[in-house]
Amino acid sequence: MANNTSIRNIYCIGRNYRLHALELGNEVPQEPLVFTKPSHAAAAMDGSEIVLPAHVGEVHFELEIVLRVSESYRPGAADSECFDAMTLGLDMTLRDVQSKLKAKGQPWLAAKGFKNSAPLGRWIPYPGEAALAENTFKLVRNGEDAQIGCSKDMLFGITELVHYIEEHYGLGAGDLIYTGTPAGVAALHEGDVLEAIWAGEKLGDCRIAMR
């Protein structure tokens, strides 16, 4: 499911880790902050090159737990029945572009929804919300830890996100939820090698090209 033909909606949760909100000088939200990416933003973290825009200011990485809504999804179901798989994904962000959009009160699409802005790792079975909180995930950049997070530190947990998205926007089979990123985001550079690690297991990697 790395290609966009299998994906319906990509829901993303902004500022879902307190320290990440604060590191960017943002207020900590009182309810989930939801934005979307086009399905064409999806890309595979399969060891290949991922091309990102150059000459538009800084492009930041944001590693996140990503959940996939199952074919048997029904509204009101427990989270263990909502999702059939999870992975780690990158919410690539044109940070300078986003800052300008925020200053004007405009939507974030240009900063968040560009091609290749949603790389996805290999899918593994979803273990349930409680088990999810027992493990950490991390982004390794050029051999060094760049981000480390755990779902227990989310401001809004999985069950709350499911209910919120379902109520306000709808949720169905083929939808993905990017659940938010921990602190440690930073600008990418040409040739950076990124690895997404879940509970000690590599779920994806890629090399960055800026063009």
Coordinates of N, CA and C in Angstrom, one line a residue:
M1 N 0.8 -1.2 0.0 CA 0.0 0.0 0.0 C 0.9 1.2 0.0
A2 N 2.0 1.2 -0.5 CA 2.9 2.4 -0.6 C 2.5 3.3 -1.7
N3 N 1.8 2.7 -2.7 CA 1.4 3.6 -3.9 C 0.1 4.2 -3.6
N4 N -0.2 5.3 -4.2 CA -1.3 6.1 -3.9 C -2.6 5.5 -4.4
T5 N -2.6 4.5 -5.3 CA -3.8 3.9 -5.8 C -4.6 3.2 -4.7
S6 N -4.0 2.8 -3.6 CA -4.6 2.1 -2.5 C -5.1 3.0 -1.4
I7 N -4.8 4.3 -1.5 CA -5.1 5.2 -0.4 C -6.2 6.1 -0.8
R8 N -7.1 6.3 0.2 CA -8.2 7.3 0.0 C -7.8 8.6 0.6
N9 N -8.0 8.8 1.9 CA -7.7 10.1 2.5 C -6.4 9.9 3.4
I10 N -5.6 10.9 3.4 CA -4.5 11.0 4.4 C -4.8 12.1 5.4
Y11 N -5.2 11.7 6.6 CA -5.4 12.6 7.7 C -4.2 12.7 8.5
C12 N -3.8 14.0 8.8 CA -2.6 14.2 9.6 C -3.0 15.0 10.8
I13 N -2.3 14.7 11.9 CA -2.6 15.4 13.2 C -1.4 16.3 13.5
G14 N -1.7 17.6 13.6 CA -0.6 18.6 13.9 C -0.5 18.8 15.4
R15 N 0.7 19.0 15.9 CA 1.0 19.4 17.3 C 0.4 18.4 18.3
N16 N 0.6 17.1 18.0 CA 0.0 16.1 18.9 C 1.0 15.7 20.0
Y17 N 2.2 16.3 20.0 CA 3.2 16.1 21.1 C 3.6 17.4 21.6
R18 N 3.4 17.6 22.9 CA 3.6 18.9 23.5 C 4.9 19.6 23.2
L19 N 6.0 18.8 23.3 CA 7.3 19.4 23.1 C 7.5 19.8 21.6
H20 N 6.9 19.1 20.7 CA 7.0 19.5 19.3 C 6.3 20.8 19.1
A21 N 5.1 21.0 19.6 CA 4.4 22.2 19.5 C 5.2 23.4 20.0
L22 N 5.8 23.2 21.2 CA 6.6 24.3 21.8 C 7.9 24.6 21.1
E23 N 8.5 23.6 20.5 CA 9.8 23.8 19.8 C 9.6 24.7 18.5
L24 N 8.4 24.7 18.0 CA 8.1 25.6 16.8 C 7.4 26.9 17.2
G25 N 7.2 27.1 18.6 CA 6.6 28.3 19.0 C 5.1 28.3 18.9
N26 N 4.5 27.2 18.8 CA 3.0 27.1 18.6 C 2.3 26.8 20.0
E27 N 1.0 27.3 20.0 CA 0.2 26.9 21.2 C -0.1 25.4 21.2
V28 N -0.2 24.9 22.4 CA -0.6 23.5 22.5 C -2.1 23.4 22.3
P29 N -2.6 22.6 21.3 CA -4.0 22.6 21.0 C -4.9 22.0 22.0
Q30 N -6.1 22.4 22.1 CA -7.1 21.9 23.0 C -7.9 20.8 22.4
E31 N -7.9 20.6 21.1 CA -8.6 19.5 20.4 C -7.7 19.2 19.2
P32 N -7.9 18.0 18.7 CA -7.0 17.6 17.6 C -7.0 18.6 16.4
L33 N -5.8 18.9 15.9 CA -5.6 19.8 14.8 C -5.4 18.9 13.6
V34 N -6.4 18.8 12.7 CA -6.4 17.9 11.6 C -6.1 18.7 10.3
F35 N -5.2 18.2 9.4 CA -5.1 18.6 8.1 C -4.9 17.4 7.2
T36 N -5.0 17.6 5.9 CA -4.9 16.5 5.0 C -3.8 16.6 3.9
K37 N -3.4 15.5 3.4 CA -2.5 15.5 2.2 C -3.2 14.8 1.1
P38 N -2.9 15.1 -0.2 CA -3.5 14.4 -1.3 C -2.9 13.0 -1.3
S39 N -3.6 12.0 -1.9 CA -3.0 10.7 -2.0 C -1.8 10.7 -2.8
H40 N -1.6 11.6 -3.7 CA -0.4 11.7 -4.6 C 0.8 12.1 -3.8
A41 N 0.6 12.5 -2.6 CA 1.8 12.8 -1.7 C 2.5 11.6 -1.3
A42 N 1.9 10.4 -1.3 CA 2.5 9.2 -0.8 C 3.7 8.8 -1.6
A43 N 4.7 8.2 -0.9 CA 5.9 7.7 -1.6 C 6.4 6.5 -0.7
A44 N 7.2 5.7 -1.3 CA 7.7 4.5 -0.6 C 9.0 4.7 0.0
M45 N 9.2 4.4 1.3 CA 10.5 4.4 2.0 C 11.1 3.0 1.8
D46 N 11.6 2.7 0.6 CA 12.0 1.3 0.3 C 13.5 1.3 -0.1
G47 N 14.2 2.3 0.4 CA 15.7 2.3 0.1 C 16.0 3.2 -1.1
S48 N 15.0 3.6 -1.8 CA 15.3 4.4 -3.0 C 15.4 5.9 -2.7
E49 N 15.6 6.7 -3.7 CA 15.7 8.1 -3.6 C 14.3 8.8 -3.5
I50 N 14.2 9.7 -2.6 CA 13.0 10.5 -2.6 C 13.3 12.0 -2.9
V51 N 12.7 12.5 -4.0 CA 13.0 13.8 -4.5 C 12.1 14.8 -3.8
L52 N 12.7 15.9 -3.2 CA 11.9 17.0 -2.6 C 12.3 18.3 -3.3
P53 N 11.4 19.3 -3.1 CA 11.6 20.6 -3.8 C 12.8 21.3 -3.3
A54 N 13.6 21.9 -4.2 CA 14.7 22.7 -3.8 C 14.3 24.2 -4.0
H55 N 15.0 25.1 -3.5 CA 14.9 26.5 -3.7 C 13.5 27.1 -3.2
V56 N 13.0 26.4 -2.2 CA 11.7 26.9 -1.6 C 11.9 27.1 -0.1
G57 N 13.1 27.2 0.4 CA 13.4 27.3 1.8 C 13.6 25.9 2.4
E58 N 13.6 25.9 3.7 CA 13.8 24.6 4.5 C 12.7 23.6 4.3
V59 N 13.2 22.3 4.1 CA 12.2 21.2 4.1 C 12.5 20.4 5.3
H60 N 11.5 20.2 6.2 CA 11.7 19.5 7.5 C 11.2 18.1 7.4
F61 N 11.8 17.2 8.2 CA 11.3 15.9 8.4 C 10.5 15.9 9.7
E62 N 9.4 15.0 9.7 CA 8.6 14.8 10.9 C 8.2 13.3 10.8
L63 N 8.8 12.5 11.7 CA 8.5 11.1 11.7 C 7.3 10.8 12.5
E64 N 6.4 10.0 12.1 CA 5.1 9.7 12.8 C 4.7 8.3 12.7
I65 N 3.9 7.8 13.7 CA 3.2 6.5 13.5 C 2.0 6.8 12.6
V66 N 1.9 5.9 11.6 CA 0.8 5.9 10.6 C -0.1 4.7 10.8
L67 N -1.4 4.9 10.8 CA -2.3 3.8 11.0 C -3.2 3.7 9.7
R68 N -3.5 2.5 9.3 CA -4.3 2.2 8.1 C -5.6 1.6 8.5
V69 N -6.7 2.3 8.0 CA -8.1 1.8 8.4 C -8.4 0.6 7.6
S70 N -8.9 -0.4 8.3 CA -9.2 -1.7 7.7 C -10.4 -1.8 6.7
E71 N -10.4 -2.8 5.9 CA -11.5 -3.0 5.0 C -12.8 -3.2 5.8
S72 N -12.7 -3.8 7.0 CA -13.9 -4.1 7.7 C -14.3 -3.0 8.7
Y73 N -13.8 -1.8 8.5 CA -14.0 -0.7 9.5 C -15.5 -0.4 9.5
R74 N -16.0 -0.2 10.7 CA -17.4 0.3 10.9 C -17.3 1.4 12.0
P75 N -18.1 2.5 11.8 CA -18.1 3.6 12.8 C -18.4 3.1 14.2
G76 N -17.6 3.6 15.2 CA -17.8 3.2 16.6 C -17.1 2.0 17.0
A77 N -16.4 1.4 16.1 CA -15.7 0.1 16.5 C -14.5 0.5 17.4
A78 N -14.0 -0.5 18.1 CA -12.8 -0.3 18.9 C -11.6 -0.1 18.0
D79 N -10.6 0.5 18.5 CA -9.4 0.8 17.7 C -8.8 -0.5 17.2
S80 N -8.9 -1.6 17.9 CA -8.3 -2.8 17.5 C -9.0 -3.4 16.2
E81 N -10.2 -2.9 16.0 CA -11.0 -3.3 14.9 C -11.0 -2.3 13.7
C82 N -10.5 -1.1 14.1 CA -10.5 0.0 13.1 C -9.3 -0.2 12.1
F83 N -8.2 -0.7 12.6 CA -6.9 -0.7 11.8 C -6.4 -2.1 11.6
D84 N -5.9 -2.3 10.4 CA -5.4 -3.6 10.1 C -3.8 -3.6 10.0
A85 N -3.3 -2.3 10.0 CA -1.8 -2.3 9.9 C -1.3 -0.9 10.3
M86 N 0.0 -0.8 10.6 CA 0.6 0.4 11.0 C 2.0 0.4 10.4
T87 N 2.5 1.6 10.3 CA 3.9 1.8 9.8 C 4.4 3.1 10.4
L88 N 5.6 3.5 9.9 CA 6.1 4.8 10.2 C 6.2 5.6 8.9
G89 N 5.8 6.9 9.0 CA 5.8 7.7 7.8 C 6.4 9.1 8.1
L90 N 6.8 9.8 7.1 CA 7.4 11.1 7.2 C 6.4 12.1 6.7
D91 N 6.1 13.1 7.5 CA 5.3 14.3 7.1 C 6.3 15.3 6.7
M92 N 6.7 15.3 5.4 CA 7.6 16.3 4.9 C 6.9 17.7 4.9
T93 N 7.6 18.7 5.3 CA 7.0 20.0 5.5 C 8.0 21.1 4.9
L94 N 7.4 21.9 4.0 CA 8.1 23.1 3.6 C 7.9 24.2 4.6
R95 N 8.9 24.3 5.6 CA 8.7 25.1 6.8 C 8.6 26.6 6.5
D96 N 9.4 27.1 5.6 CA 9.4 28.5 5.3 C 8.1 28.8 4.6
V97 N 7.6 28.0 3.7 CA 6.3 28.2 3.0 C 5.2 28.1 4.0
Q98 N 5.3 27.2 5.0 CA 4.2 27.1 6.0 C 4.2 28.3 6.9
S99 N 5.3 28.9 7.2 CA 5.3 30.1 8.1 C 4.7 31.2 7.4
K100 N 4.9 31.4 6.1 CA 4.2 32.4 5.3 C 2.7 32.2 5.2
L101 N 2.3 31.0 5.0 CA 0.9 30.7 5.0 C 0.2 31.0 6.3
K102 N 0.9 30.5 7.4 CA 0.3 30.8 8.7 C 0.1 32.3 9.0
A103 N 1.1 33.1 8.6 CA 1.1 34.5 8.8 C -0.1 35.1 8.1
K104 N -0.5 34.6 7.0 CA -1.6 35.1 6.2 C -2.9 34.4 6.5
G105 N -2.9 33.5 7.4 CA -4.1 32.7 7.7 C -4.6 31.9 6.6
Q106 N -3.7 31.4 5.8 CA -4.1 30.6 4.6 C -3.9 29.1 4.9
P107 N -4.5 28.2 4.1 CA -4.4 26.7 4.3 C -2.9 26.3 4.1
W108 N -2.6 25.1 4.7 CA -1.3 24.6 4.6 C -0.9 23.7 3.4
L109 N -1.8 23.6 2.5 CA -1.7 22.6 1.4 C -0.3 22.7 0.7
A110 N 0.1 23.9 0.4 CA 1.3 24.1 -0.4 C 2.5 23.7 0.4
A111 N 2.4 23.7 1.7 CA 3.6 23.4 2.6 C 3.6 21.9 3.0
K112 N 2.4 21.3 2.9 CA 2.3 19.9 3.4 C 1.9 18.9 2.4
G113 N 1.3 19.3 1.2 CA 0.7 18.4 0.3 C 1.4 18.1 -1.0
F114 N 2.6 18.6 -1.1 CA 3.4 18.5 -2.3 C 3.7 17.0 -2.6
K115 N 4.1 16.7 -3.8 CA 4.5 15.3 -4.2 C 5.6 14.8 -3.3
N116 N 5.5 13.6 -2.9 CA 6.5 12.9 -2.1 C 6.6 13.4 -0.7
S117 N 5.6 14.2 -0.2 CA 5.6 14.7 1.1 C 5.1 13.7 2.2
A118 N 4.7 12.5 1.8 CA 4.2 11.5 2.7 C 4.8 10.2 2.5
P119 N 6.1 10.0 2.7 CA 6.8 8.7 2.5 C 6.3 7.7 3.6
L120 N 6.1 6.5 3.2 CA 5.6 5.5 4.1 C 6.5 4.3 4.1
G121 N 6.7 3.7 5.3 CA 7.5 2.5 5.5 C 6.7 1.2 5.2
R122 N 7.3 0.1 5.6 CA 6.6 -1.2 5.4 C 5.5 -1.4 6.4
W123 N 4.4 -1.9 6.0 CA 3.3 -2.1 6.8 C 3.5 -3.4 7.7
I124 N 3.1 -3.3 9.0 CA 3.1 -4.4 9.9 C 1.8 -4.5 10.6
P125 N 1.4 -5.6 11.2 CA 0.1 -5.7 11.9 C 0.0 -4.6 13.0
Y126 N -1.2 -4.0 13.2 CA -1.5 -3.1 14.2 C -1.7 -3.8 15.5
P127 N -0.9 -3.5 16.6 CA -0.9 -4.2 17.8 C -2.0 -3.8 18.8
G128 N -2.7 -2.7 18.6 CA -3.6 -2.1 19.5 C -3.0 -1.0 20.3
E129 N -3.9 -0.1 20.8 CA -3.4 1.2 21.4 C -2.5 0.9 22.6
A130 N -2.9 0.0 23.5 CA -2.1 -0.2 24.7 C -0.7 -0.7 24.3
A131 N -0.6 -1.7 23.4 CA 0.7 -2.3 23.0 C 1.5 -1.2 22.2
L132 N 0.8 -0.3 21.5 CA 1.5 0.7 20.7 C 2.3 1.6 21.7
A133 N 1.7 1.9 22.9 CA 2.3 2.8 23.8 C 3.5 2.1 24.6
E134 N 3.7 0.9 24.4 CA 4.8 0.2 25.1 C 6.1 0.2 24.3
N135 N 6.1 0.8 23.1 CA 7.3 0.8 22.2 C 7.6 2.2 21.8
T136 N 8.9 2.4 21.5 CA 9.3 3.7 21.0 C 9.6 3.6 19.5
F137 N 9.6 4.7 18.8 CA 10.0 4.8 17.4 C 11.0 5.9 17.3
K138 N 11.8 5.8 16.2 CA 12.8 6.9 16.1 C 13.2 7.0 14.6
L139 N 13.7 8.2 14.3 CA 14.2 8.5 13.0 C 15.8 8.7 13.1
V140 N 16.5 7.9 12.3 CA 17.9 8.0 12.3 C 18.3 8.7 11.0
R141 N 19.1 9.8 11.2 CA 19.6 10.5 10.0 C 21.1 10.4 9.9
N142 N 21.5 9.9 8.8 CA 23.0 9.7 8.6 C 23.7 9.1 9.8
G143 N 23.0 8.0 10.3 CA 23.6 7.2 11.4 C 23.4 7.7 12.8
E144 N 22.7 8.9 13.0 CA 22.5 9.5 14.3 C 21.0 9.6 14.6
D145 N 20.7 9.4 15.8 CA 19.3 9.6 16.2 C 18.8 11.0 16.1
A146 N 17.7 11.3 15.4 CA 17.2 12.6 15.2 C 15.9 12.9 15.9
Q147 N 15.1 11.9 16.0 CA 13.8 12.0 16.7 C 13.5 10.6 17.4
I148 N 13.0 10.7 18.6 CA 12.6 9.6 19.4 C 11.3 9.9 20.0
G149 N 10.3 9.0 19.8 CA 8.9 9.2 20.4 C 8.2 8.0 20.8
C150 N 7.1 8.2 21.5 CA 6.3 7.1 22.0 C 4.9 7.6 22.0
S151 N 3.9 6.8 21.6 CA 2.5 7.2 21.5 C 1.9 7.5 22.8
K152 N 2.5 7.1 23.9 CA 2.0 7.4 25.2 C 2.1 8.9 25.5
D153 N 3.0 9.6 24.8 CA 3.2 11.0 25.0 C 2.3 11.9 24.1
M154 N 1.4 11.2 23.3 CA 0.5 12.0 22.5 C -0.5 12.8 23.3
L155 N -0.8 14.0 22.9 CA -1.8 14.8 23.6 C -3.2 14.2 23.4
F156 N -3.5 13.6 22.2 CA -4.7 13.0 21.9 C -4.4 11.5 21.4
G157 N -4.9 10.6 22.2 CA -4.6 9.2 21.9 C -5.4 8.6 20.7
I158 N -5.1 7.4 20.3 CA -5.6 6.8 19.1 C -7.2 6.8 19.1
T159 N -7.7 6.3 20.2 CA -9.2 6.2 20.3 C -9.8 7.6 20.1
E160 N -9.3 8.6 20.7 CA -9.8 10.0 20.6 C -9.7 10.5 19.2
L161 N -8.6 10.2 18.5 CA -8.4 10.6 17.1 C -9.4 10.0 16.2
V162 N -9.6 8.7 16.4 CA -10.6 8.0 15.6 C -12.0 8.6 15.7
H163 N -12.4 8.8 16.9 CA -13.7 9.4 17.2 C -13.8 10.8 16.6
Y164 N -12.8 11.6 16.8 CA -12.8 13.0 16.3 C -12.9 13.0 14.8
I165 N -12.0 12.3 14.1 CA -12.0 12.3 12.6 C -13.3 11.7 12.1
E166 N -13.8 10.6 12.7 CA -15.1 10.1 12.2 C -16.2 11.1 12.3
E167 N -16.3 11.8 13.4 CA -17.4 12.7 13.7 C -17.3 13.9 12.8
H168 N -16.1 14.5 12.5 CA -16.0 15.7 11.8 C -15.8 15.5 10.3
Y169 N -15.1 14.4 9.9 CA -14.8 14.3 8.5 C -15.2 13.0 7.8
G170 N -15.4 12.0 8.6 CA -15.7 10.7 8.1 C -14.4 9.8 8.1
L171 N -14.5 8.5 8.2 CA -13.4 7.6 8.2 C -13.8 6.3 7.6
G172 N -13.0 5.8 6.7 CA -13.3 4.6 6.0 C -12.1 3.8 5.5
A173 N -12.4 2.6 5.0 CA -11.3 1.7 4.5 C -10.4 2.5 3.5
G174 N -9.1 2.3 3.7 CA -8.2 2.9 2.8 C -7.7 4.3 3.3
D175 N -8.3 4.8 4.3 CA -7.8 6.0 4.9 C -6.6 5.8 5.8
L176 N -5.7 6.8 5.8 CA -4.5 6.7 6.7 C -4.6 7.8 7.7
I177 N -4.0 7.6 8.9 CA -3.9 8.6 9.9 C -2.5 8.8 10.3
Y178 N -1.9 9.9 10.0 CA -0.6 10.3 10.5 C -0.8 10.9 11.9
T179 N -0.3 10.3 13.0 CA -0.7 10.6 14.3 C 0.1 11.7 15.0
G180 N 1.0 12.4 14.4 CA 1.7 13.5 15.0 C 3.2 13.1 15.2
T181 N 4.0 14.1 15.3 CA 5.5 13.9 15.4 C 6.0 14.4 16.8
P182 N 7.0 13.7 17.3 CA 7.6 14.2 18.6 C 8.6 15.3 18.2
A183 N 9.2 15.9 19.3 CA 10.2 17.0 19.1 C 11.4 16.5 18.3
G184 N 12.2 17.4 17.8 CA 13.4 17.1 17.1 C 13.4 17.3 15.6
V185 N 12.4 17.9 15.1 CA 12.3 18.1 13.6 C 13.4 19.1 13.2
A186 N 13.9 19.0 12.0 CA 14.9 19.8 11.5 C 15.0 19.8 10.0
A187 N 15.8 20.7 9.4 CA 15.9 20.8 7.9 C 16.7 19.6 7.3
L188 N 16.2 19.2 6.2 CA 16.9 18.1 5.4 C 17.9 18.7 4.5
H189 N 18.9 17.9 4.0 CA 19.9 18.3 3.1 C 20.1 17.3 2.0
E190 N 20.6 17.7 0.9 CA 20.9 16.8 -0.2 C 21.7 15.6 0.3
G191 N 21.3 14.4 0.0 CA 22.1 13.2 0.3 C 21.8 12.6 1.7
D192 N 21.0 13.3 2.5 CA 20.7 12.7 3.8 C 20.1 11.3 3.6
V193 N 20.5 10.4 4.5 CA 20.0 9.1 4.5 C 19.1 8.9 5.8
L194 N 17.8 8.6 5.6 CA 16.9 8.5 6.7 C 16.5 7.0 6.9
E195 N 16.4 6.6 8.2 CA 15.9 5.3 8.6 C 14.8 5.5 9.6
A196 N 13.7 4.8 9.4 CA 12.5 4.8 10.3 C 12.5 3.5 11.1
I197 N 12.7 3.6 12.4 CA 12.9 2.4 13.3 C 11.7 2.3 14.3
W198 N 11.0 1.2 14.3 CA 10.0 0.9 15.2 C 10.3 -0.3 16.1
A199 N 10.4 0.0 17.4 CA 10.8 -1.1 18.4 C 12.0 -1.9 18.0
G200 N 13.0 -1.1 17.5 CA 14.3 -1.7 17.1 C 14.3 -2.3 15.7
E201 N 13.2 -2.3 15.0 CA 13.0 -2.9 13.7 C 12.9 -1.8 12.6
K202 N 13.7 -1.9 11.6 CA 13.7 -0.9 10.5 C 12.5 -1.1 9.6
L203 N 11.6 -0.1 9.5 CA 10.4 -0.3 8.7 C 10.6 0.5 7.3
G204 N 11.6 1.3 7.2 CA 11.8 2.0 6.0 C 13.0 2.9 6.0
D205 N 13.6 3.1 4.8 CA 14.7 4.0 4.7 C 14.7 4.7 3.3
C206 N 15.4 5.8 3.2 CA 15.4 6.5 1.9 C 16.6 7.4 1.9
R207 N 16.9 7.9 0.7 CA 18.0 8.9 0.5 C 17.3 10.2 -0.1
I208 N 17.7 11.3 0.4 CA 17.0 12.6 0.0 C 17.8 13.2 -1.1
A209 N 17.0 13.6 -2.1 CA 17.5 14.4 -3.2 C 16.7 15.7 -3.3
M210 N 17.4 16.8 -3.5 CA 16.7 18.1 -3.5 C 16.8 18.7 -5.0
R211 N 15.7 18.8 -5.6 CA 15.7 19.3 -7.0 C 14.6 20.3 -7.3

